[in-house]
mmCIF file of C-alpha atoms and ligand atoms in Angstrom:
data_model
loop_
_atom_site.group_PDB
_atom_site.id
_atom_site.type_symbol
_atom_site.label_atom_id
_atom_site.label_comp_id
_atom_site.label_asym_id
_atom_site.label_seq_id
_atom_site.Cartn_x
_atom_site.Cartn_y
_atom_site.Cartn_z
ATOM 1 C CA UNK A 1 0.904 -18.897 -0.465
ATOM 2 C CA UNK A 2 1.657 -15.087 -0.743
ATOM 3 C CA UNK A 3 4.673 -13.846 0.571
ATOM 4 C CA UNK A 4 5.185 -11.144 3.432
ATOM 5 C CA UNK A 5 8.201 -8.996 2.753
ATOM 6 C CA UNK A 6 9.822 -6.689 5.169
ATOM 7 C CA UNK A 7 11.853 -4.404 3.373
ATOM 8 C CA UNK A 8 15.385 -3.601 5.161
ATOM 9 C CA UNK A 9 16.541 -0.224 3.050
ATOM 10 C CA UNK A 10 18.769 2.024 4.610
ATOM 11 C CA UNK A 11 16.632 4.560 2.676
ATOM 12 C CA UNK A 12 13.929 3.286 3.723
ATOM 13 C CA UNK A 13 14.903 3.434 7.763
ATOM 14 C CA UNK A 14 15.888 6.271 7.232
ATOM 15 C CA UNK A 15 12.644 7.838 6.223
ATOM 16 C CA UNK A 16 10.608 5.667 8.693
ATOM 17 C CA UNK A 17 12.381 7.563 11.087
ATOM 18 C CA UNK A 18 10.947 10.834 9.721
ATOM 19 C CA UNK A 19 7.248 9.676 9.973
ATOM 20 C CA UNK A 20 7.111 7.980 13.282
ATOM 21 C CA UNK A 21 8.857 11.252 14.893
ATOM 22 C CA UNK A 22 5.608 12.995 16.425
ATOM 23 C CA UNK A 23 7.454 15.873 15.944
ATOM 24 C CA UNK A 24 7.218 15.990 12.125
ATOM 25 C CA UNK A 25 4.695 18.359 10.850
ATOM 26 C CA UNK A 26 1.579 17.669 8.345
ATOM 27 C CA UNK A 27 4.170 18.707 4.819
ATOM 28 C CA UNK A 28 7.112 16.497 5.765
ATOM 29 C CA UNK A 29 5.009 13.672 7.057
ATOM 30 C CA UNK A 30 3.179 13.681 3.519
ATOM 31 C CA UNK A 31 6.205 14.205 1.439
ATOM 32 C CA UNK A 32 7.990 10.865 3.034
ATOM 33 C CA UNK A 33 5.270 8.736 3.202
ATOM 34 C CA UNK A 34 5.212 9.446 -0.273
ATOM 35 C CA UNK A 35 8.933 9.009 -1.232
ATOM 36 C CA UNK A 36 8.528 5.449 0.693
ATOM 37 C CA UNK A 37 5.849 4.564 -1.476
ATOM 38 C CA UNK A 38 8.479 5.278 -4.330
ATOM 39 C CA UNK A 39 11.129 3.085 -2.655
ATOM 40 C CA UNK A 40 8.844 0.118 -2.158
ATOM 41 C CA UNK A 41 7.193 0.241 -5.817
ATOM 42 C CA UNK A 42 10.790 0.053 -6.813
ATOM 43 C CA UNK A 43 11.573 -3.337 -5.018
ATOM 44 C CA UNK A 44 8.093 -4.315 -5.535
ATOM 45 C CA UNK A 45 8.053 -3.724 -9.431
ATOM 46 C CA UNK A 46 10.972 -6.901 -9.485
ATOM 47 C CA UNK A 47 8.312 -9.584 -8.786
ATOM 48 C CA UNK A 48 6.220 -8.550 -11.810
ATOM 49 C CA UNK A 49 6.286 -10.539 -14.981
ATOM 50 C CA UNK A 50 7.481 -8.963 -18.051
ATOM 51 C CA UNK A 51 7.387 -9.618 -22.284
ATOM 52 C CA UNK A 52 10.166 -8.933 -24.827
ATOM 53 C CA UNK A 53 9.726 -6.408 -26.951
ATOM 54 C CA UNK A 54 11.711 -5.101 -30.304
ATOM 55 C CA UNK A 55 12.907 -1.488 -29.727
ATOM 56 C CA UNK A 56 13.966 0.523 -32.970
ATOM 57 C CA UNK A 57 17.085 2.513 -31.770
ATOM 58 C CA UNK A 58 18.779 4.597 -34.457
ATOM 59 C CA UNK A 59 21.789 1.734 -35.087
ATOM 60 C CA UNK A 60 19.264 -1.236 -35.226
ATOM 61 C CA UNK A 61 16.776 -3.247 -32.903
ATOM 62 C CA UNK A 62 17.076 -3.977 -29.206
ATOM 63 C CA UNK A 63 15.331 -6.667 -27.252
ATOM 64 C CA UNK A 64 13.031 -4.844 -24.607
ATOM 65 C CA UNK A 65 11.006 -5.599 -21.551
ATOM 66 C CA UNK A 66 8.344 -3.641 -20.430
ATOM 67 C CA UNK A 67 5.467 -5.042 -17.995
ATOM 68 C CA UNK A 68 3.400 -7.042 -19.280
ATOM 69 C CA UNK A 69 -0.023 -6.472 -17.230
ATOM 70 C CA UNK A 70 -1.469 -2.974 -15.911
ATOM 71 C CA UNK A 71 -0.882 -1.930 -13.220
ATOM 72 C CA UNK A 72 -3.841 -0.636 -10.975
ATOM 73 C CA UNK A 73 -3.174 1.220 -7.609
ATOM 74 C CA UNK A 74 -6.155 0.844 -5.175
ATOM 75 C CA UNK A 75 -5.810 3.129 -2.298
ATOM 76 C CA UNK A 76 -7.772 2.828 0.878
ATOM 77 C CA UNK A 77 -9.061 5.750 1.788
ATOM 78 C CA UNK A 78 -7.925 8.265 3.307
ATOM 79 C CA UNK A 79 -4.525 7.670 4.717
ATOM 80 C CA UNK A 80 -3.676 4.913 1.268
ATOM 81 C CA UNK A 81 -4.156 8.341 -0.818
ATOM 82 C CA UNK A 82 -1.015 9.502 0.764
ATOM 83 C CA UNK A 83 1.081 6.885 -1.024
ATOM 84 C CA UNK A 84 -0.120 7.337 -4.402
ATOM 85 C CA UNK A 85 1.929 10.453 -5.823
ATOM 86 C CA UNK A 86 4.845 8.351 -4.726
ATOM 87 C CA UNK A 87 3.814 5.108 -6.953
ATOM 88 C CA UNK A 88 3.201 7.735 -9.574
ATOM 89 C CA UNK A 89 6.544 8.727 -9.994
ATOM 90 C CA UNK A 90 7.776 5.501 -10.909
ATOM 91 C CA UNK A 91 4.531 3.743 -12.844
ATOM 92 C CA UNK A 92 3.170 7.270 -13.970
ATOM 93 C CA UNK A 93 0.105 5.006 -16.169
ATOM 94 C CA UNK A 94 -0.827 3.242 -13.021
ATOM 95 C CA UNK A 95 -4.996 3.768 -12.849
ATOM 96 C CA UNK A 96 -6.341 4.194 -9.711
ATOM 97 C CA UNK A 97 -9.134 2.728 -7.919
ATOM 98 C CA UNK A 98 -10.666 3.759 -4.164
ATOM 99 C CA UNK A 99 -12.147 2.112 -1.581
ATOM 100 C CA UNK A 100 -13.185 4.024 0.952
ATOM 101 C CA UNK A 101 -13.174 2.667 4.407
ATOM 102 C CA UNK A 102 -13.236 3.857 8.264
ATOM 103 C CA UNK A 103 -12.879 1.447 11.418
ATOM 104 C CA UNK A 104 -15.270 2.001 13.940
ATOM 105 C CA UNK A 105 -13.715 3.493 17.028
ATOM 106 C CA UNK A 106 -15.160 0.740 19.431
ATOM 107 C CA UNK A 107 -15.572 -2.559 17.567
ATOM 108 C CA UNK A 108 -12.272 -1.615 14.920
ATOM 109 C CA UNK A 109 -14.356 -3.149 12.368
ATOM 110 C CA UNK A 110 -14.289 -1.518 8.887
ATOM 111 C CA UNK A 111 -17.301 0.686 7.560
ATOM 112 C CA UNK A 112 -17.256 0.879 3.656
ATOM 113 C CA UNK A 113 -18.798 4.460 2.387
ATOM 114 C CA UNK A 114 -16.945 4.065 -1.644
ATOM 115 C CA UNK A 115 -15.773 1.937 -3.966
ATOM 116 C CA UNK A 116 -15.186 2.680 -7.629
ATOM 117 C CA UNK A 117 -12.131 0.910 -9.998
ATOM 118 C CA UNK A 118 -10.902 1.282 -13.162
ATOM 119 C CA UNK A 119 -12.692 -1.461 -16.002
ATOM 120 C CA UNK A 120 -9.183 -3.230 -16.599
ATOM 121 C CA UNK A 121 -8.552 -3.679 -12.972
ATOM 122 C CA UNK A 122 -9.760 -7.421 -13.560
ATOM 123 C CA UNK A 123 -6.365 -8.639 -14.595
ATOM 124 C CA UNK A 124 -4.113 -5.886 -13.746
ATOM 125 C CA UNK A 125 -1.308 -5.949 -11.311
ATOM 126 C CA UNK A 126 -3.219 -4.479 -8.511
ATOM 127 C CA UNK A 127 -1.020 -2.717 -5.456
ATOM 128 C CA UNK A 128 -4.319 -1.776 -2.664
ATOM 129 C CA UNK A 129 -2.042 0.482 -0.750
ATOM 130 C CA UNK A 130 -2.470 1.599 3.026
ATOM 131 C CA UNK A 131 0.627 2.947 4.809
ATOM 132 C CA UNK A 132 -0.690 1.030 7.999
ATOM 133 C CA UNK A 133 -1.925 -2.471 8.659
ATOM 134 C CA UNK A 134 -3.331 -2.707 12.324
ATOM 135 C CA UNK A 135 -5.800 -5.573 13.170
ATOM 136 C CA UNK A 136 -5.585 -5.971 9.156
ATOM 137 C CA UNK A 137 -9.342 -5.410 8.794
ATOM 138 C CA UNK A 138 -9.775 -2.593 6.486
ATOM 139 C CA UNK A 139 -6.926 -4.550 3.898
ATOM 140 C CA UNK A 140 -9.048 -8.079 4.412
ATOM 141 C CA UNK A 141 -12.357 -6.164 3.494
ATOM 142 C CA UNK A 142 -11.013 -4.055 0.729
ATOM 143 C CA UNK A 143 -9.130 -7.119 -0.609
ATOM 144 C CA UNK A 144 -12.376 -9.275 -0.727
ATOM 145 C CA UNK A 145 -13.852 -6.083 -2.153
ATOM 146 C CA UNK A 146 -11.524 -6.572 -5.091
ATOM 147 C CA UNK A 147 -12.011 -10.288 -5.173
ATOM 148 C CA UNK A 148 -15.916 -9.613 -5.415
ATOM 149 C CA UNK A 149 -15.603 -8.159 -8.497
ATOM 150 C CA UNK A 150 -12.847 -10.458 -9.735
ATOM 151 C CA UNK A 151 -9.690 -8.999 -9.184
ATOM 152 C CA UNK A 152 -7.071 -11.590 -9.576
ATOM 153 C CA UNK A 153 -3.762 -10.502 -8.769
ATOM 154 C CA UNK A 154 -3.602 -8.529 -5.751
ATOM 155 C CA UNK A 155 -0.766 -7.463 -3.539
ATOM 156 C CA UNK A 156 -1.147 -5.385 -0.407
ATOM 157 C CA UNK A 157 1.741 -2.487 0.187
ATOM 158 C CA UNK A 158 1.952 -1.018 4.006
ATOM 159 C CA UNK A 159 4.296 1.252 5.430
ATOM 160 C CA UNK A 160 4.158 0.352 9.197
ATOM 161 C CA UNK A 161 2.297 -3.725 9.874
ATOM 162 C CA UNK A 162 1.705 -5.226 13.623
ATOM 163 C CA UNK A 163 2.234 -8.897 14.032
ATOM 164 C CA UNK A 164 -1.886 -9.372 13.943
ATOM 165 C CA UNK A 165 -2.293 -7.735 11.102
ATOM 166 C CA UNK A 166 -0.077 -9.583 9.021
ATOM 167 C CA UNK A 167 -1.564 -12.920 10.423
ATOM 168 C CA UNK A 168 -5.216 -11.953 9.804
ATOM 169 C CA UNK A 169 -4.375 -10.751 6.115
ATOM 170 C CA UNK A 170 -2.701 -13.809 5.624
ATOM 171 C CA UNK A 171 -5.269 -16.458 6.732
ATOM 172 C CA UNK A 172 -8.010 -14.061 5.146
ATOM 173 C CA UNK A 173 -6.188 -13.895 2.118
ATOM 174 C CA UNK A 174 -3.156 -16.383 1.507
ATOM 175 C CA UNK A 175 -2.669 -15.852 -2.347
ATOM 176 C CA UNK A 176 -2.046 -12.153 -1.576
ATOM 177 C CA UNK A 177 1.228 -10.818 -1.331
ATOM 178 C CA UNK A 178 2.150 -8.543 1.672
ATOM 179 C CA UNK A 179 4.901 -5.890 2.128
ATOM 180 C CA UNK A 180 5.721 -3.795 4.678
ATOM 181 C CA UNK A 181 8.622 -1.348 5.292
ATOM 182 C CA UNK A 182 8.741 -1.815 8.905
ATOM 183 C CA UNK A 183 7.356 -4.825 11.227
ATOM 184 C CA UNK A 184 6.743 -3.512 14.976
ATOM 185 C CA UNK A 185 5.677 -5.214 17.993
ATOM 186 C CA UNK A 186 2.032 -5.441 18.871
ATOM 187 C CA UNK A 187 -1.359 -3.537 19.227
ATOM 188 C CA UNK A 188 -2.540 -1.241 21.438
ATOM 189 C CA UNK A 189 -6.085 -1.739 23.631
ATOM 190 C CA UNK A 190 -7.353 1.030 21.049
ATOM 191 C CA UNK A 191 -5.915 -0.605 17.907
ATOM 192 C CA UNK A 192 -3.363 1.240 17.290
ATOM 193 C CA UNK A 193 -0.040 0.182 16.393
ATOM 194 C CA UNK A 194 2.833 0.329 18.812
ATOM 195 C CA UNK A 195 5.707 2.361 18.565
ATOM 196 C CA UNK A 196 3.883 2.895 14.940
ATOM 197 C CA UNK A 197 3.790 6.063 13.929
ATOM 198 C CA UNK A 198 0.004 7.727 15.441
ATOM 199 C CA UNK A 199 -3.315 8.097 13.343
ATOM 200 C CA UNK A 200 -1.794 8.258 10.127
ATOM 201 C CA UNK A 201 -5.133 10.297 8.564
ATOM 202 C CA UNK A 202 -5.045 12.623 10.472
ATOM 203 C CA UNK A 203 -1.055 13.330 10.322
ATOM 204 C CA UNK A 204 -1.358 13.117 6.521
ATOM 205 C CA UNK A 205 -4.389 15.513 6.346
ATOM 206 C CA UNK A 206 -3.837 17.647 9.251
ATOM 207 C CA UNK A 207 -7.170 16.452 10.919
ATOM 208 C CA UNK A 208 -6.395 16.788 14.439
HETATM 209 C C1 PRP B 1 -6.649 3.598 9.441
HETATM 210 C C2 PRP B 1 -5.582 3.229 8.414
HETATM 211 C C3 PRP B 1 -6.099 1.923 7.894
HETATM 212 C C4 PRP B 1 -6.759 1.315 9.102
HETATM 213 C C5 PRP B 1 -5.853 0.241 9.634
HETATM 214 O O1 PRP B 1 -7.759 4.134 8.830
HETATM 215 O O2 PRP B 1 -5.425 4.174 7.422
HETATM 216 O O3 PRP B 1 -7.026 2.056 6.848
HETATM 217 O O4 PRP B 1 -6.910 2.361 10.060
HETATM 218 O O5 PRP B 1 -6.433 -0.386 10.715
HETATM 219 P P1 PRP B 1 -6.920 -1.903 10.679
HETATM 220 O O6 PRP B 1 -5.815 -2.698 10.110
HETATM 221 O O7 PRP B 1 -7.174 -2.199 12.119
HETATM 222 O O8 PRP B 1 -8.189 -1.976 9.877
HETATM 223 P P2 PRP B 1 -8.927 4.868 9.627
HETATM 224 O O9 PRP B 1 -10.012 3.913 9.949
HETATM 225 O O10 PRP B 1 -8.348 5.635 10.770
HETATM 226 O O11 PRP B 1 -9.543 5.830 8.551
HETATM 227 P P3 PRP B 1 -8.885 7.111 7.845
HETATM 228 O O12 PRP B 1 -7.747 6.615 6.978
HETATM 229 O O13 PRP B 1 -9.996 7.667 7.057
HETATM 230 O O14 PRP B 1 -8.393 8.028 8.917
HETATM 231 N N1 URA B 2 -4.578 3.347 11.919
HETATM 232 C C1 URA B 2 -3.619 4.292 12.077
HETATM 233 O O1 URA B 2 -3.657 5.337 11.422
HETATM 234 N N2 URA B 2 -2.645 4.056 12.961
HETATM 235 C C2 URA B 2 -2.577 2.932 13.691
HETATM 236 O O2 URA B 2 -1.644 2.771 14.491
HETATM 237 C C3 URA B 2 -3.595 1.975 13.513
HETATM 238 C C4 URA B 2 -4.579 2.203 12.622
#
């Protein structure tokens, strides 16, 4: 079973404070949602396995780590896009992959319009990355995207989750790891997540 972490980072608060004030304009919003995704690739980056390595300093040779696998940053599109400068700074290699989804205002059900990934993506350490997980549809479609063309070892990284998101991910996809900077309290009758932080798209783009 995957594991749902909840990150508690005074940091982190801190900035989630930033983005759910609907006072914050379009440059700030963007900025912090991408210095988050910097702070959670940092506690994220513990889990992943690593090798030994011999490093030739100029007084002799050090035993190294580096990561062993890839890693491959799958944004969903748009709003994941905002995240991925900020994963950047910290795994500057990391390929990226899109899949490009939108929920359909009335039924909330994902539409897919793109998907293209990087060749190695097959056994990279793949982070799909959406700051918000709502009913959890688009991340259980563009998970089993993933898994369709054998991706193995997937993690999902949110900024703000709702309760049913978390529990649809997880039944949909149970070997997937889940984490979240922030856990709030329930769904809205539009899907939207409540106190959340608004229509993240449009607050990263300047769409409305
Ligand atoms: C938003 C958000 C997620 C999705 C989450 O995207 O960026 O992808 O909703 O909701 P869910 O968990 O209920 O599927 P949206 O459909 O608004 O598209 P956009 O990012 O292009 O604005
Ligand atoms: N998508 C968003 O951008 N915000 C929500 O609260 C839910 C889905």
């Amino acid at each position: 079973m995957g594991k749902v972490v909840v990150f508690d980072h005074p940091l982190m608060s801190q900035k989630l404070s930033i983005i759910r004030d609907e006072k914050t304009g379009t440059k700030d919003f963007r900025q912090t949602i991408n210095e988050i995704g910097t702070l959670m690739t940092y506690e994220i980056t513990r889990d992943m396995e690593t090798i030994e390595i011999d490093v030739k300093t100029p007084c002799g040779i050090a035993k190294c780590k580096q990561i062993k696998k890839e890693v491959v940053i799958v944004p969903i599109l748009r709003a994941g896009l905002g995240m991925v400068e900020g994963i950047h700074v910290l795994v500057p290699t990391a390929k990226v992959g899109h899949v490009g989804l939108y929920r359909n205002e009335k039924t909330l059900q994902p539409v897919e319009y793109y998907v293209k990934l990087p060749s190695c993506i097959t056994d990279a350490n793949v982070l799909v990355v959406d700051p918000m997980l709502a009913t959890g549809g688009s991340a259980i479609h563009a998970i089993s995207a993933l898994k369709k063309r054998n991706v193995k070892n997937i993690n999902f990284i949110g900024i703000v989750g709702a309760p049913e998101g978390v529990k649809a991910l997880q039944e949909a996809h149970p070997d997937v790891n889940i984490y979240l900077a922030a856990l709030d309290e329930k769904l809205n009758e539009k899907g939207y997540i409540v106190p959340g932080l608004g229509d993240c798209g449009d607050r990263l783009f300047g769409t409305k």
